[in-house]
């Protein structure tokens, strides 16, 4: 028996999701987007303001800080990244606070494709995953066959997760078909690796566009949707994250498929991380309170979370120089 090609399987899964989203009526891509409702901007921003003021008790705060660490993708995406820098970051990912076994490992390390093999070797035997950006990160302005080849090469090098960027130029010009088809092709190229689709919400201009792009990515087979590359301002914001979480909620209701969420870029303080977790819990509930379904893309958040844990435990802050640099 001839095996079904990965791209064919990915397309069949996308068609099933389209059919579910449109009430069992398979049809053109417009049938998906035609069912995407407008976002109440005032309602979203008022909801976020209300949730940001939510206070939590000390025991809950410690639990939330521990969970935030377990949800982190420690990220280094600089032109000056070296194998040595990657090995040092991997050690911090495995043991965020040496000598304190109560502090958990982070979820993943996120690196460029050429450094995946170094990260994989440094993390051997640990629970920390290796994520790789791909598809012409961060701009996404290259040819599709190159994007597919880069994705396959990253997976072959050992990547457990792929963070792809959508073609924002195509999306903003209304060429949704190109964006949709490209995600399907990259999903097929991922094989068994999970696919996170980066919307780059700072370039999408409106909440309506963010919701539309979220549904498009999920219908094409994304395992996670992600706010940002971290290279564009604004990056992750709570209102944008709420819009994406509500899209995830509605998508699961329509299709039965659970999709994860990753805010990334600009989240630096423990207080902010807790606010994101409150919004997550109040929007999607306890099933998403897991690294399997929610991640923080972070390069400088970890140390502040460690300092806050020490403060909650002892009543005293440690200075930043008590922790290794990311």
C-alpha positions as a printed Julia matrix, in Angstrom:
326×3 Matrix{Float64}:
   0.0    0.0    0.0
   1.32   3.43  -0.96
   1.75   5.83   1.97
  -0.16   9.09   1.8
   2.14  12.06   1.23
   2.56  14.46   4.2
   1.33  17.44   2.14
  -1.79  15.51   1.17
  -2.49  14.59   4.79
  -1.99  18.2    5.89
  -4.4   19.4    3.21
  -7.0   16.78   4.17
  -6.8   17.84   7.84
  -7.19  21.5    6.85
 -10.24  20.65   4.75
 -11.78  18.82   7.71
 -11.2   21.86   9.95
 -12.72  24.17   7.33
 -15.75  21.9    7.13
 -16.12  21.87  10.92
 -15.75  25.65  11.21
 -18.34  26.25   8.48
 -20.92  23.9    9.95
 -20.17  20.89   7.77
 -20.27  22.8    4.49
 -16.89  22.47   2.74
 -16.26  25.36   0.4
 -13.88  28.17  -0.53
 -11.61  29.89   1.95
 -14.02  32.8    2.0
 -16.51  30.57   3.8
 -14.13  30.45   6.77
 -13.41  34.14   6.86
 -17.03  35.03   6.28
 -17.86  33.47   9.65
 -15.19  35.45  11.53
 -17.03  37.99  13.66
 -15.82  41.54  14.31
 -13.96  42.32  17.53
 -15.49  44.67  20.1
 -12.42  46.84  20.74
 -13.89  48.67  23.72
 -15.08  45.39  25.25
 -11.67  43.74  24.83
  -9.76  46.61  26.4
 -12.19  46.99  29.3
 -12.03  43.24  29.96
  -8.23  43.34  30.05
  -8.2   46.35  32.39
 -10.52  44.51  34.76
  -8.46  41.3   34.76
  -5.17  43.18  35.24
  -6.44  44.44  38.6
  -7.25  40.93  39.84
  -5.3   40.22  43.04
  -4.13  36.74  43.99
  -2.97  35.25  47.3
   0.62  34.39  48.11
   0.24  30.63  47.58
  -1.45  31.2   44.23
   1.25  33.67  43.23
   4.0   31.14  43.93
   2.1   28.52  41.92
   1.7   30.99  39.04
   5.39  31.93  39.07
   6.4   28.26  39.03
   4.01  27.65  36.12
   5.37  30.68  34.24
   8.87  29.14  34.34
   7.57  25.8   33.08
   5.83  27.66  30.22
   8.85  29.66  29.04
  10.59  29.31  25.69
  14.0   30.85  26.44
  14.88  32.61  23.23
  18.02  33.92  21.57
  17.63  35.09  17.98
  20.61  37.36  17.31
  23.11  37.46  14.5
  25.89  37.08  17.08
  24.55  33.81  18.52
  27.29  31.19  18.86
  27.3   27.49  19.83
  28.83  28.48  23.17
  26.05  30.95  23.88
  23.48  28.31  23.01
  25.08  25.76  25.36
  25.06  28.29  28.2
  21.39  29.13  27.6
  20.52  25.43  27.48
  22.15  24.93  30.87
  20.06  27.76  32.27
  16.96  26.23  30.67
  17.61  22.93  32.46
  18.63  24.49  35.78
  17.33  28.06  36.05
  18.65  28.41  39.6
  21.59  26.09  40.29
  21.43  24.52  43.72
  17.65  24.92  44.01
  15.94  21.74  42.75
  12.49  23.2   43.49
  12.82  25.51  40.47
  11.6   23.63  37.36
  13.11  23.54  33.89
  11.66  25.76  31.19
   9.58  24.36  28.33
  11.91  24.97  25.4
  14.84  26.8   23.88
  14.1   28.78  20.7
  17.01  29.31  18.29
  17.88  29.77  14.63
  17.9   26.6   12.46
  21.7   26.49  12.15
  22.0   26.14  15.94
  19.36  23.46  16.48
  21.88  20.61  16.55
  23.98  22.4   19.2
  20.89  22.96  21.37
  19.72  19.38  20.89
  23.06  18.01  22.04
  23.23  20.36  25.04
  19.72  19.36  26.14
  20.16  15.62  25.69
  18.49  13.71  28.52
  16.4   16.68  29.69
  12.72  17.5   29.25
  13.47  20.81  27.51
  12.34  20.95  23.88
  14.16  22.6   20.99
  12.17  25.11  18.97
  13.47  26.64  15.77
  12.27  29.7   13.92
  11.87  29.15  10.19
  10.31  30.4    6.93
  12.59  33.4    6.5
  12.26  34.68  10.06
  11.47  37.45  10.92
  10.21  39.01   7.68
   9.0   35.88   5.89
   9.82  37.54   2.56
  11.36  34.67   0.66
  10.28  31.91  -1.71
   7.98  29.17  -0.48
  10.26  26.33  -1.58
  13.03  27.89   0.51
  10.68  28.15   3.5
   9.73  24.49   3.14
  13.38  23.43   2.77
  14.41  25.46   5.84
  11.63  23.88   7.89
  12.6   20.35   6.84
  16.28  21.05   7.59
  15.45  22.35  11.07
  13.37  19.24  11.83
  16.11  16.96  10.48
  18.59  18.74  12.77
  16.42  17.82  15.75
  13.84  20.58  16.22
  10.81  19.45  18.22
   8.86  22.61  17.36
   8.85  25.04  14.45
   7.94  28.73  14.86
   6.98  30.0   11.39
   6.08  33.54  10.32
   3.12  34.24   8.08
   3.43  36.33   4.92
   2.06  39.61   6.3
   2.35  41.29   2.92
   0.03  38.72   1.39
  -2.36  38.89   4.35
  -2.61  42.69   4.37
  -3.19  42.77   0.62
  -6.12  40.4    1.05
  -4.39  37.35  -0.45
  -5.57  35.02   2.3
  -5.3   31.97   0.04
  -1.51  32.35  -0.17
  -1.2   32.59   3.62
  -3.51  29.59   4.13
  -1.78  27.36   1.57
   1.67  28.25   2.86
   0.8   27.26   6.43
  -0.54  23.93   5.15
   2.72  23.31   3.28
   4.86  24.19   6.3
   2.71  21.98   8.53
   3.39  19.1    6.15
   7.14  19.88   6.21
   7.12  19.74  10.03
   6.41  16.02  10.14
   6.02  15.12  13.81
   7.25  18.52  15.03
   4.67  20.94  16.42
   3.96  24.08  14.42
   3.62  27.53  16.01
   2.36  30.17  13.58
   3.59  33.73  14.27
   1.07  36.37  13.21
   3.3   39.41  13.95
   0.31  41.23  15.39
   2.15  44.56  15.56
   1.96  44.66  11.77
  -1.66  43.5   11.41
  -3.03  46.93  12.36
  -6.47  45.97  13.8
  -7.99  43.5   16.24
 -10.25  42.28  13.42
  -7.16  41.36  11.39
  -5.67  39.57  14.4
  -8.81  37.48  14.82
  -9.0   36.75  11.09
  -5.34  35.68  10.95
  -5.79  33.52  14.07
  -8.68  31.6   12.53
  -6.84  31.28   9.21
  -3.76  29.8   10.93
  -5.78  27.37  13.04
  -7.84  26.21  10.07
  -4.62  25.54   8.17
  -3.4   23.24  10.96
  -1.39  25.36  13.42
  -0.73  23.62  16.74
  -0.09  27.02  18.38
  -0.7   30.6   17.34
   1.9   33.15  18.44
   1.74  36.92  18.66
   5.13  38.13  17.55
   8.7   37.6   16.43
   9.95  39.98  19.11
  11.53  42.06  16.33
   8.57  44.42  15.8
   6.99  46.98  18.16
   4.42  46.55  19.57
   4.93  42.84  20.2
   2.76  40.9   22.67
   0.04  42.9   24.42
  -2.73  41.71  26.71
  -5.59  42.98  24.49
  -4.16  41.25  21.4
  -3.6   38.09  23.44
  -7.22  38.17  24.62
  -8.43  38.5   21.01
  -6.36  35.43  20.06
  -7.5   33.44  23.1
 -11.13  34.16  22.26
 -10.48  33.0   18.68
  -9.0   29.77  20.09
 -12.06  29.31  22.33
 -14.48  29.77  19.43
 -12.41  27.57  17.12
 -12.41  24.68  19.58
 -16.16  25.07  20.06
 -16.71  24.85  16.29
 -14.18  22.15  15.41
 -13.39  20.24  18.63
  -9.67  20.96  18.09
  -7.63  22.46  20.94
  -4.93  24.92  19.86
  -2.18  26.46  21.97
  -1.14  30.1   22.41
   2.23  31.83  22.72
   2.56  35.54  23.5
   6.12  36.64  22.7
   8.12  39.83  22.78
   8.21  42.51  25.45
   7.09  40.38  28.41
   9.86  41.1   30.91
   8.33  41.29  34.38
   6.85  38.57  36.61
   3.82  40.78  37.27
   3.07  40.84  33.54
   3.4   37.06  33.27
   0.86  36.6   36.07
  -1.53  38.97  34.3
  -1.28  36.86  31.15
  -2.03  33.72  33.17
  -5.1   35.36  34.72
  -6.4   36.31  31.27
  -5.67  32.78  30.04
  -7.51  31.13  32.92
 -10.52  33.42  32.73
 -10.82  32.97  28.94
  -9.95  29.32  28.29
 -10.0   27.7   31.72
  -7.77  25.15  33.47
  -7.16  22.87  30.45
  -4.86  25.49  28.94
  -2.86  26.06  32.15
  -0.05  23.83  30.92
   3.16  24.17  28.85
   1.47  21.86  26.34
  -1.0   24.64  25.52
   0.54  27.95  26.57
   4.05  29.37  26.28
   5.84  32.62  26.93
   8.39  33.66  24.34
  10.98  35.24  26.64
  14.59  36.32  26.68
  14.66  38.37  29.89
  11.58  37.29  31.87
  13.14  34.37  33.74
  15.4   36.34  36.09
  12.6   38.61  37.26
  10.4   35.57  37.97
  13.25  34.02  39.98
  13.64  37.23  41.99
   9.9   37.33  42.69
   9.89  33.71  43.87
  12.72  34.52  46.29
  10.8   37.57  47.5
   7.63  35.53  48.11
   9.57  32.81  49.93
  11.82  34.94  52.13
  10.4   38.45  52.1
  13.65  39.75  50.6
  14.7   40.51  47.05
  17.9   39.18  45.57
  19.66  41.45  43.11
  19.93  40.61  39.41
  23.61  39.75  39.87
  22.58  36.72  41.94
  21.39  35.05  38.72
  23.21  34.08  35.54
  22.7   36.38  32.58
  20.41  35.07  29.84
